[in-house]
Tab-separated table of C-alpha atoms in Angstrom:
chain	number	residue	atom	x	y	z
A	1	UNK	CA	198.163	106.599	-60.187
A	2	UNK	CA	201.602	107.159	-58.622
A	3	UNK	CA	202.716	106.038	-55.192
A	4	UNK	CA	202.294	109.489	-53.676
A	5	UNK	CA	198.624	109.627	-54.711
A	6	UNK	CA	198.038	106.106	-53.369
A	7	UNK	CA	199.486	107.090	-50.016
A	8	UNK	CA	197.244	110.165	-49.832
A	9	UNK	CA	194.134	108.118	-50.661
A	10	UNK	CA	195.148	105.443	-48.149
A	11	UNK	CA	195.722	108.099	-45.464
A	12	UNK	CA	192.284	109.633	-46.049
A	13	UNK	CA	190.582	106.214	-45.858
A	14	UNK	CA	192.477	105.341	-42.695
A	15	UNK	CA	191.512	108.659	-41.115
A	16	UNK	CA	187.856	108.116	-42.007
A	17	UNK	CA	187.954	104.576	-40.594
A	18	UNK	CA	189.591	105.608	-37.335
A	19	UNK	CA	187.258	108.587	-36.999
A	20	UNK	CA	184.230	106.347	-37.382
A	21	UNK	CA	185.597	103.935	-34.758
A	22	UNK	CA	186.212	106.804	-32.328
A	23	UNK	CA	182.738	108.253	-32.867
A	24	UNK	CA	181.166	104.819	-32.412
A	25	UNK	CA	183.189	104.269	-29.269
A	26	UNK	CA	182.147	107.612	-27.851
A	27	UNK	CA	178.501	106.883	-28.618
A	28	UNK	CA	178.682	103.510	-26.893
A	29	UNK	CA	180.503	104.802	-23.883
A	30	UNK	CA	177.970	107.639	-23.472
A	31	UNK	CA	175.162	105.158	-22.773
A	32	UNK	CA	175.038	104.448	-19.061
A	33	UNK	CA	172.740	101.460	-18.433
A	34	UNK	CA	172.344	102.334	-14.741
A	35	UNK	CA	169.061	104.269	-14.685
A	36	UNK	CA	169.496	105.190	-11.027
A	37	UNK	CA	172.237	104.649	-8.479
A	38	UNK	CA	171.050	103.971	-4.957
A	39	UNK	CA	172.643	102.406	-1.930
A	40	UNK	CA	170.001	99.930	-0.805
A	41	UNK	CA	171.443	99.892	2.723
A	42	UNK	CA	170.952	103.670	3.019
A	43	UNK	CA	167.442	103.952	1.557
A	44	UNK	CA	164.981	104.874	4.297
A	45	UNK	CA	161.889	106.118	2.445
A	46	UNK	CA	160.118	105.083	-0.762
A	47	UNK	CA	156.967	106.720	-2.080
A	48	UNK	CA	154.627	105.036	-4.588
A	49	UNK	CA	152.002	106.854	-6.664
A	50	UNK	CA	149.853	104.669	-8.905
A	51	UNK	CA	148.676	105.662	-12.371
A	52	UNK	CA	145.139	106.785	-13.156
A	53	UNK	CA	142.766	109.633	-12.428
A	54	UNK	CA	142.438	108.596	-8.769
A	55	UNK	CA	145.988	107.527	-7.845
A	56	UNK	CA	146.810	105.611	-4.708
A	57	UNK	CA	149.673	107.067	-2.706
A	58	UNK	CA	151.560	105.347	0.082
A	59	UNK	CA	155.052	105.216	1.534
A	60	UNK	CA	157.474	102.680	2.906
A	61	UNK	CA	159.477	104.085	5.815
A	62	UNK	CA	162.383	102.629	7.708
A	63	UNK	CA	161.753	102.434	11.447
A	64	UNK	CA	165.008	101.327	13.028
A	65	UNK	CA	165.685	97.832	11.708
A	66	UNK	CA	162.110	97.420	10.514
A	67	UNK	CA	159.909	99.004	7.862
A	68	UNK	CA	156.319	100.213	7.909
A	69	UNK	CA	153.895	100.880	5.066
A	70	UNK	CA	151.937	104.110	5.579
A	71	UNK	CA	148.792	105.231	3.770
A	72	UNK	CA	146.853	108.208	5.113
A	73	UNK	CA	146.313	107.423	8.798
A	74	UNK	CA	146.969	103.682	8.445
A	75	UNK	CA	150.381	102.243	9.286
A	76	UNK	CA	151.192	98.530	9.043
A	77	UNK	CA	154.408	96.509	9.448
A	78	UNK	CA	156.018	95.707	6.097
A	79	UNK	CA	157.579	92.275	5.723
A	80	UNK	CA	161.351	92.118	5.318
A	81	UNK	CA	160.850	89.880	2.280
A	82	UNK	CA	158.762	92.499	0.470
A	83	UNK	CA	161.159	95.293	1.387
A	84	UNK	CA	164.158	93.248	0.266
A	85	UNK	CA	162.515	92.638	-3.096
A	86	UNK	CA	161.795	96.333	-3.664
A	87	UNK	CA	165.315	97.396	-2.662
A	88	UNK	CA	166.813	94.695	-4.877
A	89	UNK	CA	164.834	95.944	-7.875
A	90	UNK	CA	165.908	99.528	-7.276
A	91	UNK	CA	169.585	98.645	-6.927
A	92	UNK	CA	169.607	96.525	-10.107
A	93	UNK	CA	167.527	98.752	-12.344
A	94	UNK	CA	169.479	98.744	-15.605
A	95	UNK	CA	168.464	99.741	-19.117
A	96	UNK	CA	168.646	97.577	-22.231
A	97	UNK	CA	168.315	100.532	-24.596
A	98	UNK	CA	166.808	103.973	-25.087
A	99	UNK	CA	163.544	103.698	-27.011
A	100	UNK	CA	162.820	107.422	-27.381
A	101	UNK	CA	163.617	110.853	-26.045
A	102	UNK	CA	160.763	112.525	-27.910
A	103	UNK	CA	157.848	113.637	-25.726
A	104	UNK	CA	155.498	113.099	-28.682
A	105	UNK	CA	156.090	109.328	-28.365
A	106	UNK	CA	155.841	109.034	-24.569
A	107	UNK	CA	152.242	107.823	-24.705
A	108	UNK	CA	153.358	104.889	-26.906
A	109	UNK	CA	155.203	103.597	-23.863
A	110	UNK	CA	152.569	104.675	-21.298
A	111	UNK	CA	154.888	107.347	-19.987
A	112	UNK	CA	152.790	110.362	-19.054
A	113	UNK	CA	151.284	111.978	-15.961
A	114	UNK	CA	148.060	109.946	-16.277
A	115	UNK	CA	149.523	106.647	-17.508
A	116	UNK	CA	152.781	106.187	-15.591
A	117	UNK	CA	153.192	105.087	-11.996
A	118	UNK	CA	155.747	106.999	-9.972
A	119	UNK	CA	158.395	105.889	-7.489
A	120	UNK	CA	160.450	108.316	-5.405
A	121	UNK	CA	163.342	107.261	-3.193
A	122	UNK	CA	165.173	109.010	-0.379
A	123	UNK	CA	168.399	108.382	1.476
A	124	UNK	CA	168.050	110.565	4.541
A	125	UNK	CA	167.040	114.024	3.318
A	126	UNK	CA	168.424	113.415	-0.174
A	127	UNK	CA	166.027	112.290	-2.897
A	128	UNK	CA	168.060	109.854	-4.992
A	129	UNK	CA	165.423	108.675	-7.476
A	130	UNK	CA	162.284	110.010	-9.145
A	131	UNK	CA	161.043	107.392	-11.574
A	132	UNK	CA	158.119	107.124	-13.978
A	133	UNK	CA	157.106	103.501	-14.631
A	134	UNK	CA	155.386	102.943	-17.969
A	135	UNK	CA	153.822	100.047	-19.854
A	136	UNK	CA	154.530	96.330	-19.840
A	137	UNK	CA	154.991	94.205	-22.969
A	138	UNK	CA	155.429	90.491	-23.597
A	139	UNK	CA	156.962	89.148	-26.797
A	140	UNK	CA	155.405	85.770	-27.615
A	141	UNK	CA	158.115	84.956	-30.148
A	142	UNK	CA	161.061	85.443	-27.820
A	143	UNK	CA	159.091	84.663	-24.633
A	144	UNK	CA	160.574	87.751	-23.039
A	145	UNK	CA	159.025	90.615	-21.100
A	146	UNK	CA	160.028	94.244	-21.083
A	147	UNK	CA	158.698	97.575	-19.879
A	148	UNK	CA	159.586	101.231	-19.918
A	149	UNK	CA	161.007	103.661	-17.371
A	150	UNK	CA	162.220	107.237	-17.389
A	151	UNK	CA	163.750	109.560	-14.871
A	152	UNK	CA	161.484	112.505	-14.129
A	153	UNK	CA	162.926	115.677	-15.637
A	154	UNK	CA	165.010	113.785	-18.211
A	155	UNK	CA	163.896	113.006	-21.782
A	156	UNK	CA	165.116	109.427	-22.244
A	157	UNK	CA	162.671	106.520	-22.020
A	158	UNK	CA	164.460	103.255	-21.282
A	159	UNK	CA	163.507	99.688	-22.055
A	160	UNK	CA	164.153	97.423	-19.070
A	161	UNK	CA	163.492	93.868	-17.988
A	162	UNK	CA	159.709	93.694	-17.690
A	163	UNK	CA	159.365	91.741	-14.505
A	164	UNK	CA	161.956	93.863	-12.732
A	165	UNK	CA	160.039	97.099	-13.254
A	166	UNK	CA	156.600	95.568	-12.711
A	167	UNK	CA	157.598	94.930	-9.121
A	168	UNK	CA	157.881	98.701	-8.683
A	169	UNK	CA	154.168	99.125	-9.389
A	170	UNK	CA	153.493	98.174	-5.801
A	171	UNK	CA	150.163	98.689	-4.023
A	172	UNK	CA	149.601	99.279	-0.327
A	173	UNK	CA	147.659	96.045	0.228
A	174	UNK	CA	150.726	94.027	-0.776
A	175	UNK	CA	152.279	95.000	2.539
A	176	UNK	CA	149.270	94.320	4.771
A	177	UNK	CA	149.025	91.134	6.819
A	178	UNK	CA	146.483	88.616	5.553
A	179	UNK	CA	146.553	86.135	8.428
A	180	UNK	CA	143.537	85.490	10.646
A	181	UNK	CA	145.081	82.891	12.973
A	182	UNK	CA	148.517	82.974	14.603
A	183	UNK	CA	148.498	79.801	16.655
A	184	UNK	CA	149.628	76.308	15.730
A	185	UNK	CA	147.099	73.572	15.165
A	186	UNK	CA	148.627	71.513	17.979
A	187	UNK	CA	148.215	74.314	20.548
A	188	UNK	CA	144.474	74.757	20.026
A	189	UNK	CA	142.325	73.351	22.842
A	190	UNK	CA	138.884	74.902	22.314
A	191	UNK	CA	136.719	76.282	19.512
A	192	UNK	CA	133.543	78.139	20.403
A	193	UNK	CA	130.972	79.163	17.784
A	194	UNK	CA	128.195	81.697	18.227
A	195	UNK	CA	125.639	82.529	15.536
A	196	UNK	CA	123.038	85.246	15.326
A	197	UNK	CA	120.101	83.998	17.445
A	198	UNK	CA	121.635	80.507	17.512
A	199	UNK	CA	122.769	78.433	20.513
A	200	UNK	CA	126.470	78.416	21.344
A	201	UNK	CA	128.456	75.390	20.152
A	202	UNK	CA	131.741	74.312	21.743
A	203	UNK	CA	134.287	71.700	20.670
A	204	UNK	CA	137.162	71.003	23.070
A	205	UNK	CA	140.277	68.852	23.098
A	206	UNK	CA	140.822	66.387	25.922
A	207	UNK	CA	143.700	63.904	26.046
A	208	UNK	CA	144.494	64.647	22.423
A	209	UNK	CA	140.956	64.001	21.152
A	210	UNK	CA	138.303	66.544	20.169
A	211	UNK	CA	134.812	66.332	21.677
A	212	UNK	CA	131.576	68.134	21.005
A	213	UNK	CA	130.143	69.700	24.193
A	214	UNK	CA	132.765	67.856	26.202
A	215	UNK	CA	131.101	64.493	25.556
A	216	UNK	CA	130.654	63.246	22.016
A	217	UNK	CA	133.896	62.607	20.141
A	218	UNK	CA	134.116	64.100	16.661
A	219	UNK	CA	135.764	62.437	13.673
A	220	UNK	CA	139.464	63.124	14.288
A	221	UNK	CA	140.622	62.905	10.664
A	222	UNK	CA	137.909	65.220	9.375
A	223	UNK	CA	138.333	67.687	12.225
A	224	UNK	CA	142.103	67.841	11.730
A	225	UNK	CA	141.442	68.650	8.069
A	226	UNK	CA	139.236	71.532	9.185
A	227	UNK	CA	141.891	72.758	11.643
A	228	UNK	CA	144.584	72.670	8.969
A	229	UNK	CA	142.460	74.957	6.807
A	230	UNK	CA	141.597	77.178	9.752
A	231	UNK	CA	145.136	77.932	10.944
A	232	UNK	CA	146.337	78.561	7.375
A	233	UNK	CA	143.389	80.780	6.432
A	234	UNK	CA	144.344	84.068	4.807
A	235	UNK	CA	142.275	86.878	3.392
A	236	UNK	CA	142.647	87.627	-0.280
A	237	UNK	CA	140.588	90.767	-0.834
A	238	UNK	CA	140.557	93.699	1.558
A	239	UNK	CA	137.475	95.761	2.177
A	240	UNK	CA	137.842	99.536	2.226
A	241	UNK	CA	136.603	99.397	5.817
A	242	UNK	CA	139.092	99.470	8.678
A	243	UNK	CA	136.477	98.779	11.365
A	244	UNK	CA	133.379	96.581	11.701
A	245	UNK	CA	131.580	98.909	14.109
A	246	UNK	CA	127.910	99.285	13.213
A	247	UNK	CA	127.793	96.158	11.049
A	248	UNK	CA	125.405	93.245	11.640
A	249	UNK	CA	127.165	90.313	13.294
A	250	UNK	CA	126.392	86.955	11.673
A	251	UNK	CA	128.803	84.543	13.360
A	252	UNK	CA	131.766	84.458	15.710
A	253	UNK	CA	134.435	81.821	16.320
A	254	UNK	CA	136.645	82.050	19.405
A	255	UNK	CA	139.868	80.029	19.560
A	256	UNK	CA	141.709	79.302	22.798
A	257	UNK	CA	144.740	77.176	23.481
A	258	UNK	CA	148.239	76.841	24.807
A	259	UNK	CA	150.853	79.556	24.228
A	260	UNK	CA	148.148	82.160	23.572
A	261	UNK	CA	148.059	85.377	25.569
A	262	UNK	CA	144.494	86.122	24.475
A	263	UNK	CA	141.869	84.122	22.600
A	264	UNK	CA	141.642	84.676	18.850
A	265	UNK	CA	138.227	85.961	17.816
A	266	UNK	CA	137.167	85.719	14.177
A	267	UNK	CA	133.917	87.427	13.193
A	268	UNK	CA	131.693	87.459	10.115
A	269	UNK	CA	129.440	90.415	9.314
A	270	UNK	CA	126.838	91.085	6.650
A	271	UNK	CA	128.050	93.077	3.641
A	272	UNK	CA	125.990	95.076	1.176
A	273	UNK	CA	127.344	93.003	-1.685
A	274	UNK	CA	125.416	90.219	-3.409
A	275	UNK	CA	128.550	88.592	-4.857
A	276	UNK	CA	130.615	88.775	-1.663
A	277	UNK	CA	128.061	89.099	1.140
A	278	UNK	CA	130.476	88.504	4.049
A	279	UNK	CA	132.998	90.739	5.784
A	280	UNK	CA	135.463	88.891	7.998
A	281	UNK	CA	137.875	90.193	10.622
A	282	UNK	CA	140.202	88.720	13.224
A	283	UNK	CA	141.470	90.001	16.558
A	284	UNK	CA	145.041	89.097	15.574
A	285	UNK	CA	144.903	91.364	12.504
A	286	UNK	CA	143.262	94.601	13.663
A	287	UNK	CA	142.361	97.086	10.960
A	288	UNK	CA	141.974	94.407	8.280
A	289	UNK	CA	138.495	93.518	7.015
A	290	UNK	CA	138.259	90.927	4.252
A	291	UNK	CA	135.573	90.340	1.656
A	292	UNK	CA	134.356	86.775	1.051
A	293	UNK	CA	131.772	84.854	-0.907
A	294	UNK	CA	130.168	81.705	0.503
A	295	UNK	CA	132.863	79.447	-0.967
A	296	UNK	CA	136.000	81.254	0.105
A	297	UNK	CA	137.293	82.441	3.446
A	298	UNK	CA	133.831	82.323	5.023
A	299	UNK	CA	133.435	78.635	4.166
A	300	UNK	CA	136.892	77.692	5.443
A	301	UNK	CA	136.286	79.233	8.874
A	302	UNK	CA	132.539	79.000	9.488
A	303	UNK	CA	130.676	76.669	7.113
A	304	UNK	CA	133.238	73.859	7.355
A	305	UNK	CA	132.907	73.884	11.153
A	306	UNK	CA	129.158	73.262	11.288
A	307	UNK	CA	129.121	69.533	10.411
A	308	UNK	CA	130.848	68.798	13.726
A	309	UNK	CA	127.802	69.408	15.894
A	310	UNK	CA	124.533	67.435	15.781
A	311	UNK	CA	122.203	69.647	13.744
A	312	UNK	CA	124.972	71.077	11.577
A	313	UNK	CA	123.469	74.582	11.649
């Protein structure tokens, strides 16, 4: 083989090598890992639609400097911490890879109208994101989590960090207040209990000590333990009810104290549920009715109070 032939062969090989590099570079550069591009400071509305045959729909809306969560005719303040988390997830939503762009394989990743949750985002009147949130996976070998997302109207299904996308499967109750008491333990001066067809019981604080019926001192250490549980009490499971009108009242606790505009009234009602027979509400959290069994919220507020009067009933 003469030198001229060697040069031709070398030139062809070089051209093939450079062509492959260029094609590879173009393929790499065509993959944009930013699934959406939003300005978190300009987002003012986010709509969530859960998966399933009976999807839950609700919206987060900016109201001046604050946010509210709105579902049907219910509107509740949304905590800045929760909003910050959602906006952070949206602004850092990046893809690891494309897993498919074939509609026949969407169900493998729980991307379909019935399986995927949906998140829609607006900046003013402009909709800047329309996402479908698919399934969640956890790899035991690598101890890593991942899930799947696609833009509505586009074929690509992306694999993303699992925990990042799971936060976008938000539910309305995540944004509802769960507190029943909004007064410090030190400010409380009186606790009044009323039961159904039972005599009223009152425990008051005088000179830093708590007394039953204004006379008999109660065990300070034990009562402070009760108060600590009382002021930190939070509901964990919401009832579908937004009002307790028409329900049978079982017990009522009224809290008064310093730095309180109005007393806090916590009520327990009978529920038609054998596992969680109590419905509990508080005047400081209107519109919220919590379910409870006899060992949960109901015990912390009502049952744990009873040992501090003579008959304990």
